[in-house]
Short mmCIF file of C-alpha atoms and ligand atoms in Angstrom, two decimals:
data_model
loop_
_atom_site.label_atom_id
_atom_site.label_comp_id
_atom_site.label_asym_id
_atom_site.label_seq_id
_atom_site.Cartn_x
_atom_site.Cartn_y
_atom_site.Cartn_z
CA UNK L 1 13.57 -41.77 13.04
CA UNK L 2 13.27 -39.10 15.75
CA UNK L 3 10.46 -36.49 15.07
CA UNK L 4 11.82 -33.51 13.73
CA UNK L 5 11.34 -30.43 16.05
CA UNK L 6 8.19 -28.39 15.03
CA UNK L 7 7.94 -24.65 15.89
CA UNK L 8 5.13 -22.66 16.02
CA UNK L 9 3.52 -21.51 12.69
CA UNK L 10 4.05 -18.15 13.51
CA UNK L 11 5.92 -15.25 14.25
CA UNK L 12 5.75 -12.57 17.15
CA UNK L 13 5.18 -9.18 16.18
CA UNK L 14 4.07 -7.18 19.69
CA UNK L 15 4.79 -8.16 23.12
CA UNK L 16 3.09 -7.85 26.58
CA UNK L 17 5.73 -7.52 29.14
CA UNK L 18 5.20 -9.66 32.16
CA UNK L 19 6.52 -8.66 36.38
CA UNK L 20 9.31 -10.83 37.75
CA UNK L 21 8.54 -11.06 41.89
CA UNK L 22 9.75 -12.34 44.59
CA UNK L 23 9.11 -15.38 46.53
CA UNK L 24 7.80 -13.33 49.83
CA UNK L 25 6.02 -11.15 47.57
CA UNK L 26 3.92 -13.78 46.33
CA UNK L 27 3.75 -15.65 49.65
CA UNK L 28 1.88 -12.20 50.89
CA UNK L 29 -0.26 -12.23 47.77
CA UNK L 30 -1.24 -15.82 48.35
CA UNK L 31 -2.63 -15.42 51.96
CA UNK L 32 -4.03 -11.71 50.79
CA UNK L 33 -6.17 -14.05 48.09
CA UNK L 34 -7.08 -16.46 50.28
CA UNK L 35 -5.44 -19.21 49.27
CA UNK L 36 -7.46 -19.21 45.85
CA UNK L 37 -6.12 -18.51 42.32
CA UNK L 38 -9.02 -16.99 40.74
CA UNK L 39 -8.42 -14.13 43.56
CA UNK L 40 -4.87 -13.50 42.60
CA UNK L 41 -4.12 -10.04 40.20
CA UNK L 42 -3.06 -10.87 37.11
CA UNK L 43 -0.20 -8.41 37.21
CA UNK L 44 1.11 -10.33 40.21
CA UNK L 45 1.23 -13.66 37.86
CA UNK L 46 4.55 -14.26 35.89
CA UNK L 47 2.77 -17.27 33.87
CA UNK L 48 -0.59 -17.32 33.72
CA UNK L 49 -2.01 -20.82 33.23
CA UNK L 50 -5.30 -20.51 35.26
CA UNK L 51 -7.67 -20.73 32.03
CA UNK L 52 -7.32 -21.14 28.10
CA UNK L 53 -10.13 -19.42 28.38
CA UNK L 54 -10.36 -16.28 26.63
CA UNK L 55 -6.51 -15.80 26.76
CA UNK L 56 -5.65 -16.67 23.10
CA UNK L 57 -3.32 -14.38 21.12
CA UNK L 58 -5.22 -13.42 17.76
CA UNK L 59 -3.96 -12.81 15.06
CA UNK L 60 -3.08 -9.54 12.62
CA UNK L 61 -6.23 -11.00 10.38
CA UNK L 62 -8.35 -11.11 13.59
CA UNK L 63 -7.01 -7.69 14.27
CA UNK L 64 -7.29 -5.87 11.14
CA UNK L 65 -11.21 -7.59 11.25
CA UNK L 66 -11.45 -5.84 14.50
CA UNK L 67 -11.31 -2.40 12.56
CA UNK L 68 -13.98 -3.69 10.30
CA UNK L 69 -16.87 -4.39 12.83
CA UNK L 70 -19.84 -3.06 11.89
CA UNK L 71 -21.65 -1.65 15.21
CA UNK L 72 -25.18 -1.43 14.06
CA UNK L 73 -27.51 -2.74 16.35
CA UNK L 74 -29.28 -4.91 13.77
CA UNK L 75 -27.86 -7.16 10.87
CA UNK L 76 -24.20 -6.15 11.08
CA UNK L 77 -21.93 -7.80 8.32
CA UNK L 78 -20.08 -9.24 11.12
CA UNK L 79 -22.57 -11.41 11.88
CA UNK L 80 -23.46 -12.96 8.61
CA UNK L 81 -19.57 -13.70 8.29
CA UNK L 82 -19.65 -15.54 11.11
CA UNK L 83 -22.98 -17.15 10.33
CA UNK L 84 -20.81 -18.15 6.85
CA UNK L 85 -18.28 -19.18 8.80
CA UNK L 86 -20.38 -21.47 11.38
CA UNK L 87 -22.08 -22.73 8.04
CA UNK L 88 -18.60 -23.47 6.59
CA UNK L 89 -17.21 -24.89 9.37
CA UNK L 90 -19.14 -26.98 12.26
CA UNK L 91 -21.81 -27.35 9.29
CA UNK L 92 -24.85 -25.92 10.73
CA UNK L 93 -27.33 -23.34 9.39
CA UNK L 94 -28.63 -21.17 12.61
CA UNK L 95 -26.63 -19.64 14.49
CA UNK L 96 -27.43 -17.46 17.67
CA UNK L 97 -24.57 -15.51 19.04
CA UNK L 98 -24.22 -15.27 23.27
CA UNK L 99 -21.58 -13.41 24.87
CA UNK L 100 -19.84 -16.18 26.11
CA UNK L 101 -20.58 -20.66 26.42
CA UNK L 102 -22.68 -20.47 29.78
CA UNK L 103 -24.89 -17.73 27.64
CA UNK L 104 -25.14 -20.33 25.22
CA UNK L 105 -25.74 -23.13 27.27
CA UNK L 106 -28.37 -21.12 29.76
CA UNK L 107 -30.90 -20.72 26.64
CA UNK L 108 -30.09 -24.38 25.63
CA UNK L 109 -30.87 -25.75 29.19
CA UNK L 110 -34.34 -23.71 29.68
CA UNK L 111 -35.40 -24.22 25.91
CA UNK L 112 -34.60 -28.17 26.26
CA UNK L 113 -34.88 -29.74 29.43
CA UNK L 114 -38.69 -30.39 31.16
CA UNK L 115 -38.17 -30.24 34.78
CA UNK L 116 -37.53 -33.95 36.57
CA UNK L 117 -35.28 -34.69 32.92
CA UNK L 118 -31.95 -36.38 33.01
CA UNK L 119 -29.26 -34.68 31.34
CA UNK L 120 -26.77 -37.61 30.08
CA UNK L 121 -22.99 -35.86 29.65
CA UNK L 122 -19.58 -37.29 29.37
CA UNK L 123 -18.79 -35.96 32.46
CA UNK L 124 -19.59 -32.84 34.40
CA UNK L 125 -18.57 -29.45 32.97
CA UNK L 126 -19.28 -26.58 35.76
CA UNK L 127 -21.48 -24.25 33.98
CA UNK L 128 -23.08 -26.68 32.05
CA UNK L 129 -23.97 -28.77 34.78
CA UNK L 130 -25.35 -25.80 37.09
CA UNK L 131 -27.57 -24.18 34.11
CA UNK L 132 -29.19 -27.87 33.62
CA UNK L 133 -29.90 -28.02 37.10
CA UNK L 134 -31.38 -25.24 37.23
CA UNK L 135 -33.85 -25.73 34.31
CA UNK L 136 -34.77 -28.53 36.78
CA UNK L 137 -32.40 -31.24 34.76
CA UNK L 138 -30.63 -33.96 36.55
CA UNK L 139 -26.96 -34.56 35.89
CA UNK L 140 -26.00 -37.79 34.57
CA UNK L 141 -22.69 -39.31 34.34
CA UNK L 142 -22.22 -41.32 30.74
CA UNK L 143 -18.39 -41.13 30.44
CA UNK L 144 -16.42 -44.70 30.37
CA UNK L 145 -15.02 -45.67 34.14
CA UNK L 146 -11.69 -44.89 32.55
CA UNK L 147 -12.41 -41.54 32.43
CA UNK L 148 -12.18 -41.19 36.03
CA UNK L 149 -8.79 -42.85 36.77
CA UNK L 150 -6.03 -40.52 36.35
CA UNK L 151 -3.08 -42.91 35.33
CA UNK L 152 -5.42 -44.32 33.01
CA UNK L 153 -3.78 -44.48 29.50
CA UNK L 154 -6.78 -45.36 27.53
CA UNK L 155 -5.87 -43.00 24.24
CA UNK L 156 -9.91 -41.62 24.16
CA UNK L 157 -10.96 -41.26 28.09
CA UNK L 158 -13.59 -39.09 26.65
CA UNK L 159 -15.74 -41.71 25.60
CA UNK L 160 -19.45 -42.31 26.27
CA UNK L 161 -20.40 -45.62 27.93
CA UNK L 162 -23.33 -46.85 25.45
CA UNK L 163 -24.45 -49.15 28.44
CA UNK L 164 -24.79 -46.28 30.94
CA UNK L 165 -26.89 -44.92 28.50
CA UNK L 166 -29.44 -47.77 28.30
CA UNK L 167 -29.34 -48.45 32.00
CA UNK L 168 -30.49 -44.88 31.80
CA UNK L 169 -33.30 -45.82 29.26
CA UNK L 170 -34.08 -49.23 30.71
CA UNK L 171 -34.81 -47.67 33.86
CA UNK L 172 -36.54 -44.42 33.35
CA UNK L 173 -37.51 -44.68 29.82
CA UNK L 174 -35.91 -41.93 26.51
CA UNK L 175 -39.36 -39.90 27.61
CA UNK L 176 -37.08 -38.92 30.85
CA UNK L 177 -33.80 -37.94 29.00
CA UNK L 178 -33.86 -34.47 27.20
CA UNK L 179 -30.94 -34.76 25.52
CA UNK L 180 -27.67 -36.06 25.31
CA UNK L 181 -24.86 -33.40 25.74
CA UNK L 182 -21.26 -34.26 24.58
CA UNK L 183 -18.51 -32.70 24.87
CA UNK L 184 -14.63 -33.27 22.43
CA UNK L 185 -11.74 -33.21 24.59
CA UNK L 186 -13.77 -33.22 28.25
CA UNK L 187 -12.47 -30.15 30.58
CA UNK L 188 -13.25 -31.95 33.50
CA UNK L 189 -11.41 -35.28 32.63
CA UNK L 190 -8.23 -34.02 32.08
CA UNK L 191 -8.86 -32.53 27.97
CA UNK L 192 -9.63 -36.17 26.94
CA UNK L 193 -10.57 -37.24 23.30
CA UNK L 194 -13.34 -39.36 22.56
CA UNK L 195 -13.03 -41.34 19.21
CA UNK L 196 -15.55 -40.94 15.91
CA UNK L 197 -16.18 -44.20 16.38
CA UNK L 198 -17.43 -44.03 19.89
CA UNK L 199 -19.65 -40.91 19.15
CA UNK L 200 -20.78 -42.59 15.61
CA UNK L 201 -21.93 -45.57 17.74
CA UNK L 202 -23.27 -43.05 20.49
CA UNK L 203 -25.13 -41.40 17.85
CA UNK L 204 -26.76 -44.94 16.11
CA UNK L 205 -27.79 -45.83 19.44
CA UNK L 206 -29.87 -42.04 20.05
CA UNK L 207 -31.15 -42.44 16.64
CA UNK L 208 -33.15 -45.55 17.86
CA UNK L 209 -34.74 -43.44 21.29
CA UNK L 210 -35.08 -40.31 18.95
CA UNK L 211 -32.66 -38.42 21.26
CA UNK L 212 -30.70 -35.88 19.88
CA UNK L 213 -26.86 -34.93 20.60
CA UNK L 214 -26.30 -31.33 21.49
CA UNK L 215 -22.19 -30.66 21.40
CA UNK L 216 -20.49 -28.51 23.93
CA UNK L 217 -18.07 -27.93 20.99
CA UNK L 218 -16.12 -25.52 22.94
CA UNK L 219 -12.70 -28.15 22.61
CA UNK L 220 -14.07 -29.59 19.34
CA UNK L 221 -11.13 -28.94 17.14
CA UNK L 222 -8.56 -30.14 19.76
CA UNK L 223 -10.09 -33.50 20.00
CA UNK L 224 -10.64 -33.56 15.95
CA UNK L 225 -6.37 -33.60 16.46
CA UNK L 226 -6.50 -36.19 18.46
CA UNK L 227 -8.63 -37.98 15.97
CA UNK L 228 -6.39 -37.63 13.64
CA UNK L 229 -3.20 -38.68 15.28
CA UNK L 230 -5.04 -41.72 17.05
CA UNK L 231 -7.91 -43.08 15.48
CA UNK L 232 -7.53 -45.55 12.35
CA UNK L 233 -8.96 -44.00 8.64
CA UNK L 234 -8.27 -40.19 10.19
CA UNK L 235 -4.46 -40.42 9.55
CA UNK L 236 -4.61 -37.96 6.16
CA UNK L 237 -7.88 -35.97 6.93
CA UNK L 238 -7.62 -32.49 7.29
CA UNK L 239 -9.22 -31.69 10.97
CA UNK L 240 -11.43 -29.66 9.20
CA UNK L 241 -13.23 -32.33 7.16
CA UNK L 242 -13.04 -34.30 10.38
CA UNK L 243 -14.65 -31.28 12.42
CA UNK L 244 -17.42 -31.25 9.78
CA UNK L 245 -18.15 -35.49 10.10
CA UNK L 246 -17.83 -35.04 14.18
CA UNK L 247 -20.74 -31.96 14.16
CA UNK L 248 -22.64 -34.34 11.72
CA UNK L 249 -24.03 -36.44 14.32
CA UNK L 250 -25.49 -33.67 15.97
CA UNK L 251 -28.39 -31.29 16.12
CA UNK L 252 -26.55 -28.35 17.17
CA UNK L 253 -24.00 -27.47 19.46
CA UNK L 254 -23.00 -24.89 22.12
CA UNK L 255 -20.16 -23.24 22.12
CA UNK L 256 -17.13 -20.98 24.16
CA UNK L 257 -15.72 -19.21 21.85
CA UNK L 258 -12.92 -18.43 24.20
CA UNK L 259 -11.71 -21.87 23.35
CA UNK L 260 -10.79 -23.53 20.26
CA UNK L 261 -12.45 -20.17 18.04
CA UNK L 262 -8.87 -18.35 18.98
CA UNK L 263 -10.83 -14.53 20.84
CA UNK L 264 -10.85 -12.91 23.67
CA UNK L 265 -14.74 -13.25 24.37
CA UNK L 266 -18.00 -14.62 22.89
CA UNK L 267 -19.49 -17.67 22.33
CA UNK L 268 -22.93 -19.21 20.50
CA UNK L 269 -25.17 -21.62 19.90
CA UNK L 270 -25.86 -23.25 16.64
CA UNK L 271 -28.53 -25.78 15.27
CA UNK L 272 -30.01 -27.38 12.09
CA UNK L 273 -33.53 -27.40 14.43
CA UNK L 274 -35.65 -24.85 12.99
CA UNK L 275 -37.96 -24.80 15.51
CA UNK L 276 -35.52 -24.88 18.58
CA UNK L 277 -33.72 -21.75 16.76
CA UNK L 278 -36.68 -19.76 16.89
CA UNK L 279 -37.35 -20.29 20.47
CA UNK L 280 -33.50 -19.60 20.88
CA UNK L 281 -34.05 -15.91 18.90
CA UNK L 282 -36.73 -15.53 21.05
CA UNK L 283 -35.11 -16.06 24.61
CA UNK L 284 -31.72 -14.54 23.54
CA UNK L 285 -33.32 -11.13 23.67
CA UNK L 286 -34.53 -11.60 26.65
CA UNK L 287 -30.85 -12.27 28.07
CA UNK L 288 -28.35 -11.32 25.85
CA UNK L 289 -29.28 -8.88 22.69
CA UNK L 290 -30.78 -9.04 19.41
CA UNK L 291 -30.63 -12.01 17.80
CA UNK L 292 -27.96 -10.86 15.64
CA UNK L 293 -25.35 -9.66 18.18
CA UNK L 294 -26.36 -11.72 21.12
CA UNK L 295 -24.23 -9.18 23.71
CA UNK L 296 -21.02 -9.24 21.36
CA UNK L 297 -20.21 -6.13 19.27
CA UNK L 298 -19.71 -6.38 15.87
CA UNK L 299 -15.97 -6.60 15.96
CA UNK L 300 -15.86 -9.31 18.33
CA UNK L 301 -18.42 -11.40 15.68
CA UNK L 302 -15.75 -10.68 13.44
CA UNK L 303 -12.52 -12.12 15.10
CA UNK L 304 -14.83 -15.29 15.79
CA UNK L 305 -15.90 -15.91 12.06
CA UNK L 306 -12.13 -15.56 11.57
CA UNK L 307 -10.99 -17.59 14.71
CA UNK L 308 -12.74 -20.50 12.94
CA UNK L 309 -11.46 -19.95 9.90
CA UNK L 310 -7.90 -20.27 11.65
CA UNK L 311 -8.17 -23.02 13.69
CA UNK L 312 -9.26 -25.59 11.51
CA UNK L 313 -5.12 -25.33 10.32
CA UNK L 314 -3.58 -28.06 10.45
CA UNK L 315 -0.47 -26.76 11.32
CA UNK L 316 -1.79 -24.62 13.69
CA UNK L 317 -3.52 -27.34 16.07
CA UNK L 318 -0.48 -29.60 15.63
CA UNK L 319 1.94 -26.88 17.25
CA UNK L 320 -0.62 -25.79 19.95
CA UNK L 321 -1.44 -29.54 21.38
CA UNK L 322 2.64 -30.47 20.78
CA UNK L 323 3.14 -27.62 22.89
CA UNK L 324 0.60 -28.82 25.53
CA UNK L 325 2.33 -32.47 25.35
CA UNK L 326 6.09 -30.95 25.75
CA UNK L 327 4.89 -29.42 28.77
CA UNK L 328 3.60 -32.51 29.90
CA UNK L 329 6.34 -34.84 29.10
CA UNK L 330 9.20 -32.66 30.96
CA UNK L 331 6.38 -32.91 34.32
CA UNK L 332 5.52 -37.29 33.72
CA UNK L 333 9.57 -37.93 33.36
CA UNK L 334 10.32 -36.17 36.19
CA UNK L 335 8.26 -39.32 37.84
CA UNK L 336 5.43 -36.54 39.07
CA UNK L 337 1.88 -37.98 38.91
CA UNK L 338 -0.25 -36.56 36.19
CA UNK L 339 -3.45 -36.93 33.96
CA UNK L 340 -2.77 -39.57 31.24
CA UNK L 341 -2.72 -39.16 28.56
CA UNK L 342 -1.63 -35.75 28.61
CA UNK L 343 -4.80 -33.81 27.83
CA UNK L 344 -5.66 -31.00 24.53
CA UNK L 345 -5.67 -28.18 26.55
CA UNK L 346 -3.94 -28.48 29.57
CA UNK L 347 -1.34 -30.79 31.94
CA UNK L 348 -3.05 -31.81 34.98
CA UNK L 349 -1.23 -32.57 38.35
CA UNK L 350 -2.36 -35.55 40.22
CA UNK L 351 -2.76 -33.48 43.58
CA UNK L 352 -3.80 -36.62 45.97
CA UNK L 353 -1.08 -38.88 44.72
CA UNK L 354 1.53 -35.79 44.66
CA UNK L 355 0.00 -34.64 48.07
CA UNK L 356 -0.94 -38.22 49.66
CA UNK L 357 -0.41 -36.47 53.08
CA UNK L 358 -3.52 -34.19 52.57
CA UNK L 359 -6.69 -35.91 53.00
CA UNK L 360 -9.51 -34.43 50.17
CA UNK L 361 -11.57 -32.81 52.72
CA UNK L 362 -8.33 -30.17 53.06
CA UNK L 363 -8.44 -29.34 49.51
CA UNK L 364 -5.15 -30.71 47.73
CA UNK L 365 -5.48 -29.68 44.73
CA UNK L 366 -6.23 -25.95 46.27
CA UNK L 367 -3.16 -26.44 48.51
CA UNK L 368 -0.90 -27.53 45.42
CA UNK L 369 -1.98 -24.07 42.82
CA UNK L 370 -1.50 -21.82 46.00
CA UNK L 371 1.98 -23.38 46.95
CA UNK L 372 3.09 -23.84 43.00
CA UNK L 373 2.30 -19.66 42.40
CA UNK L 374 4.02 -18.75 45.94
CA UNK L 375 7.08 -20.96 43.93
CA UNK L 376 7.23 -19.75 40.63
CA UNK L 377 4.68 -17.37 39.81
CA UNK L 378 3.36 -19.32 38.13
CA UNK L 379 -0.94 -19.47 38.34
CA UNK L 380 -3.25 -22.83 37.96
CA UNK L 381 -6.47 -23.72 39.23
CA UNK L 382 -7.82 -26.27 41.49
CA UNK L 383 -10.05 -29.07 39.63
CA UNK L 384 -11.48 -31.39 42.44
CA UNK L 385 -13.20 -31.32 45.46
CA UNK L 386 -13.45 -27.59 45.39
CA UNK L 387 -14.75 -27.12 41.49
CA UNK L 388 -17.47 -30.10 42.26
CA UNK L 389 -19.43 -28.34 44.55
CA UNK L 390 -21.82 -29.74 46.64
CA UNK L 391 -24.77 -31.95 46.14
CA UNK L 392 -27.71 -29.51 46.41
CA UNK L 393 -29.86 -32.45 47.39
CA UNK L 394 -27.63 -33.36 50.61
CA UNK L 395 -25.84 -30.61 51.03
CA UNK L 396 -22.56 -32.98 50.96
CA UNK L 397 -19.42 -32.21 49.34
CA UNK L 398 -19.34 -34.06 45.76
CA UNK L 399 -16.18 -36.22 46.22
CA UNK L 400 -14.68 -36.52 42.60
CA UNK L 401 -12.01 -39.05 42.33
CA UNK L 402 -10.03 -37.01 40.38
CA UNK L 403 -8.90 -34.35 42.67
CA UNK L 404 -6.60 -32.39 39.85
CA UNK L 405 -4.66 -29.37 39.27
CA UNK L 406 -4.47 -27.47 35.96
CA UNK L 407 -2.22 -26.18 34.33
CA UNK L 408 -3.93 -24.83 31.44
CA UNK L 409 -2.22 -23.01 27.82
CA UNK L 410 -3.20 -20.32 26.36
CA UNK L 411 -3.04 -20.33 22.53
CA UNK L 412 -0.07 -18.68 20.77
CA UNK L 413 0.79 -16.76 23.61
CA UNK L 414 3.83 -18.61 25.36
CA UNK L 415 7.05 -20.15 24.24
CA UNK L 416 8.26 -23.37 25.16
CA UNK L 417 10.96 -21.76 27.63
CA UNK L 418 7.94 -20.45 29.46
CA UNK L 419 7.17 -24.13 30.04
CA UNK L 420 10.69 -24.91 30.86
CA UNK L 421 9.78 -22.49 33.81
CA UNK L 422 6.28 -24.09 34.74
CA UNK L 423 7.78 -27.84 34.80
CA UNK L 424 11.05 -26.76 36.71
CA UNK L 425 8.58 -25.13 39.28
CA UNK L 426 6.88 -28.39 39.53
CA UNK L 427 9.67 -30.37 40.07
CA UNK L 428 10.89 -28.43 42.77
CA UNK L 429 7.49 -28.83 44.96
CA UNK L 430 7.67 -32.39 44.12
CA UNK L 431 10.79 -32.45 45.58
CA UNK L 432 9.95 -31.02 48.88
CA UNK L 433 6.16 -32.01 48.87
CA UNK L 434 5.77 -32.90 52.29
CA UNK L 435 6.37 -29.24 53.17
CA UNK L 436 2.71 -28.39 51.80
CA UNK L 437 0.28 -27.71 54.04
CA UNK L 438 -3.59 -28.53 54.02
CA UNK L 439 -6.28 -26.01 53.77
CA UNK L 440 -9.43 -24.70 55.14
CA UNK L 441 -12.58 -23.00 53.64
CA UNK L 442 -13.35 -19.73 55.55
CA UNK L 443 -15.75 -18.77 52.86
CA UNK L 444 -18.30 -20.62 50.61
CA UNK L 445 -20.41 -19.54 47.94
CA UNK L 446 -23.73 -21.17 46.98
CA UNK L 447 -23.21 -22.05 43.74
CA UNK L 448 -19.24 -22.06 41.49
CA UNK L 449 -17.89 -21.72 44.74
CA UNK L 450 -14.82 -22.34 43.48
CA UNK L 451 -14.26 -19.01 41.77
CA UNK L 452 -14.97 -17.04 45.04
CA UNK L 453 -14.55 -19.25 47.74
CA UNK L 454 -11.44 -18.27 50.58
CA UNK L 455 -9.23 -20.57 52.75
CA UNK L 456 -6.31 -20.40 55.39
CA UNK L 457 -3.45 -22.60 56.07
CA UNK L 458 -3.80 -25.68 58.53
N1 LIG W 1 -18.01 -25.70 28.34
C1 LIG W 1 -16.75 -26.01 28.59
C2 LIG W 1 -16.25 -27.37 28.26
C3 LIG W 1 -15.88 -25.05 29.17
O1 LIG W 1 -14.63 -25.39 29.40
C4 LIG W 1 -16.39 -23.77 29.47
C5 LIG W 1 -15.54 -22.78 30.10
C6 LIG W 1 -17.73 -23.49 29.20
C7 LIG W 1 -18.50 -24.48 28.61
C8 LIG W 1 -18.36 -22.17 29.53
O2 LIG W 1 -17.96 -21.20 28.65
O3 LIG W 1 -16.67 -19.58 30.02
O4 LIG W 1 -17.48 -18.99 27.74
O5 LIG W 1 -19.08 -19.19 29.60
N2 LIG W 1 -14.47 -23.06 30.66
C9 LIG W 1 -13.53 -22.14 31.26
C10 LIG W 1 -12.36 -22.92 31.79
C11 LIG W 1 -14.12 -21.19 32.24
O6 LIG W 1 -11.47 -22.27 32.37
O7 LIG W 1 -12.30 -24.12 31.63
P1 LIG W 1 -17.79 -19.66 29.03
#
C-alpha cells in the first residue's frame, strides 16, 4: 500500500510575511554580497534555507514560557526546568548552560584536550574542529570511507570506523587521544545517521582504552528517527527512549540548542562527570555568565527545557524529516546529483558533479548558492572547499571530496509548496548549468572564512 500523506502536527496561528523580488534585483544583491550567502539581508531572501540553525518556529507553550522567565541573575526557575528537562531527557545530571554550541564546545575543548592530543570525530564540524585546535587538539577523521562519497547509499554514513580508531591507538597510544567526539546525524556529511549498533560497538571498544564519548548532540533526535525507521529492534521505540539509550554511552554531551531543542538561541553542555562539571562552572564564568544562566536569560532557559520536551514527539520528528525527504525526492528524480541518502536536516546539491565544468579551486559549491538565490530567491550555503578552510600547518586549501551545497529546513516554519519552489528553482539551473560561472576569492579571513569571505565572477 502507498503511504498515506502525513501533514504537519500542527496548525499556523501568526505569520511572517516574506518580499517577492525580482531576478535583477537579486542579481545586484548577489554581486553587492560578494558572491557569498551569509552576506545577503535576510529581507532580500524569499526562502531562507541557509541554516536550521536557530530558525525554528516555537511553539504557543514555548511562548507563553517566554512570559514566565525568571530574570534573576542567580538560580532562576528557568534553569532548574531545564536542568529537569536535560535530566529527563538526554539522561544526564549537570548541566551548564552557554549561549549557543561553540560556547559549549569552547569550555569542552580547553577543559579536555592536553595540547599535542588527537581529537577522534566522525567527521569535521566547523566550530568544533577550530575550538579543538585551538586548545592545541589535532583533528582526526574516524567516519567510515562511505561517509565521504556523495552517491553513497549506505543507510548510516555517519558511522565511526572502529579500525581508524585503533590505527589511531596502535600508533600513538589512548594516552594521545583526549576524547572521542561524536556527533548523530553529521552536518558535514550530508545529516547522516549513524546506527546504535555502530556507536554501542564504538563505545565497547573506548571502554577497553578508558576513553570517554563526548556527543555533539546538537542533531541527536533527528538521527534517533532515523534509528527508528532503519535500524532492526528500534521499529516500536519511542525516539525518546531511544534518545535516552543513544546518550547512555556517553559521558556528556555538547549541545546547539538552535537545533533539534526547537529556539531561537542557546545551547549547553551536560555531563554525569562530576569533576569535569566543576571545572566547566568554573570556566563558564569566565566566558559566558553564572553558572546558572550561562549568557541566556531566563526566558530563553525556558523555551529550551520546553524545546526538549517537544521534540522527543514522535509525530513531530516524523513530519519534520518527511518534509526534509519530500524536498529531496522532487530534486534526486529530477536526475540532479545529490547527498544520499537524503540527510535529517537538510538536501545537499552535489555541486562538482552538477557543476563538472568548475574545477574546486573556483568554488562550485559557492558558484551554485549565489546563482540558485539570483534564480529563485531562494538562500543556501556553500559546504566544501570554502567551509574547510585551510590547513593551518601548510597553509593549503583543505580539499574535501564532498564539495556540497545546502539546502537546509528550518523547523515548522515552511510548507511543502515552499519546497515546490526550492526544487523547481533547482531544476531550472540544472537545466541550463553550463551557464554558471566560476568564482574568485577577493577576501579571506583567518579562521571560518567562509562566513565572511568575498568573491567575483570569472
Ligand atoms: N555542532 C554542530 C553539528 C553544528 O551544526 C553547529 C552549528 C554547532 C555545533 C555550533 O553551534 O551555532 O550554536 O554555536 N551549526 C550551524 C549550521 C551554524 O548552520 O550548521 P552554534
Amino acid at each position: 500500500m502507498k503511504t498515506r500523506t502525513m501533514a504537519e502536527p500542527y496548525k499556523i496561528k501568526m505569520v511572517e510575511p516574506i518580499k517577492m523580488t525580482t531576478r535583477e534585483y537579486r542579481a545586484a544583491k548577489m554581486r553587492e554580497a560578494g558572491y557569498n550567502t551569509f552576506l545577503l539581508k535576510s529581507e532580500d531572501v524569499y526562502i531562507d534555507l541557509l541554516t536550521d540553525s536557530g530558525t525554528n518556529a516555537m511553539s504557543d507553550w514555548q511562548w507563553s514560557g517566554m512570559l514566565l522567565g525568571d530574570e534573576a541573575y542567580a538560580g532562576a526557575r528557568n534553569f532548574y526546568n531545564l536542568e529537569k528537562a536535560v535530566q529527563e531527557i538526554y539522561g544526564f545530571k549537570f548541566l551548564v548552560p552557554t549561549h549557543q554550541g561553540r560556547a559549549a564546545e569552547h569550555i569542552t575543548s580547553q577543559l579536555r584536550i592536553k595540547r599535542g592530543q588527537y581529537v577522534p570525530m566522525n567527521m569535521y564540524f566547523t566550530t568544533t574542529r577550530e575550538h579543538a585546535e585551538r586548545a592545541g587538539g589535532i583533528f582526526y577523521d574516524c567516519i567510515i570511507d562511505e561517509a565521504h562519497d556523495a552517491a553513497n547509499p549506505f543507510p548510516f554514513k555517519g558511522n565511526v570506523d572502529i579500525a581508524k580508531l585503533q590505527k589511531l591507538v596502535d600508533q600513538k597510544g589512548a594516552d594521545a587521544i583526549a576524547y572521542l567526539s561524536v556527533a548523530p546525524c553529521v552536518n558535514m556529511a550530508g545529516g547522516q545517521p549513524f546506527s546504535m549498533a555502530n556507536l554501542r560497538a564504538v563505545a565497547a571498544w573506548a571502554k577497553k582504552y578508558n576513553l570517554p564519548i563526548i556527543f555533539d548532540a546538537t542533531r541527536a533526535i533527528e538521527n534517533c528517527y532515523f534509528v527508528q525507521q532503519r535500524e532492526p529492534g528500534y521499529a516500536n521505540k519511542p525516539v525518546r527512549e531511544i534518545l535516552r539509550e543513544m546518550m547512555s554511552y556517553g559521558e556528556g554531551m555538547t549541545i546547539s540548542s538552535k537545533k533539534d531543542n526547537l529556539v531561537n538561541i542557546g545551547g549547553f553542555l551536560a555531563t554525569n562527570n562530576e569533576s569535569f562539571f566543576t571545572k566547566a562552572k568554573e570556566m563558564v564564568v569566565v566566558f559566558e555568565g553564572l553558572h546558572t544562566y550561562g549568557g541566556l536569560a531566563g526566558r530563553d532557559m525556558e523555551a529550551i527545557a520546553r524545546g526538549i520536551y517537544e521534540m522527543v514527539d514522535d509525530a513531530y520528528i516524523a513530519s519534520r524529516i518527511r518534509q526534509v525527504e519530500y524536498l529531496g525526492n522532487r530534486i534526486k528524480d529530477a536526475g540532479i546529483p545529490l547527498v544520499v541518502p537524503i540527510g535529517g536536516h537538510a538536501v545537499f546539491l552535489d555541486a562538482k558533479k552538477f557543476l563538472p565544468h568548475i574545477p574546486q579551486e573556483q568554488f562550485p559549491a559557492q558558484a551554485l548558492a549565489s546563482a540558485l538565490y539570483v534564480d529563485s530567491g531562494v538562500r543556501g550555503m556553500e559546504r566544501g572547499i570554502v567551509s574547510a578552510g585551510r590547513d593551518h600547518a601548510t597553509g593549503e586549501h583543505h580539499k574535501p571530496k564532498l564539495e556540497l551545497v545546502r539546502l537546509t529546513i528550518p523547523r515548522r516554519v515552511y510548507t511543502n509548496l515552499h519546497m515546490d519552489v526550492v526544487a523547481e528553482s533547482c531544476i531550472a539551473l540544472y537545466e541550463e548549468r553550463e551557464k554558471i560561472k566560476g568564482l574568485r576569492m577577493t577576501y579571506e579571513p583567518e579562521s571560518l572564512r567562509f562566513f565572511q569571505a568575498r568573491f567575483e565572477e570569472l
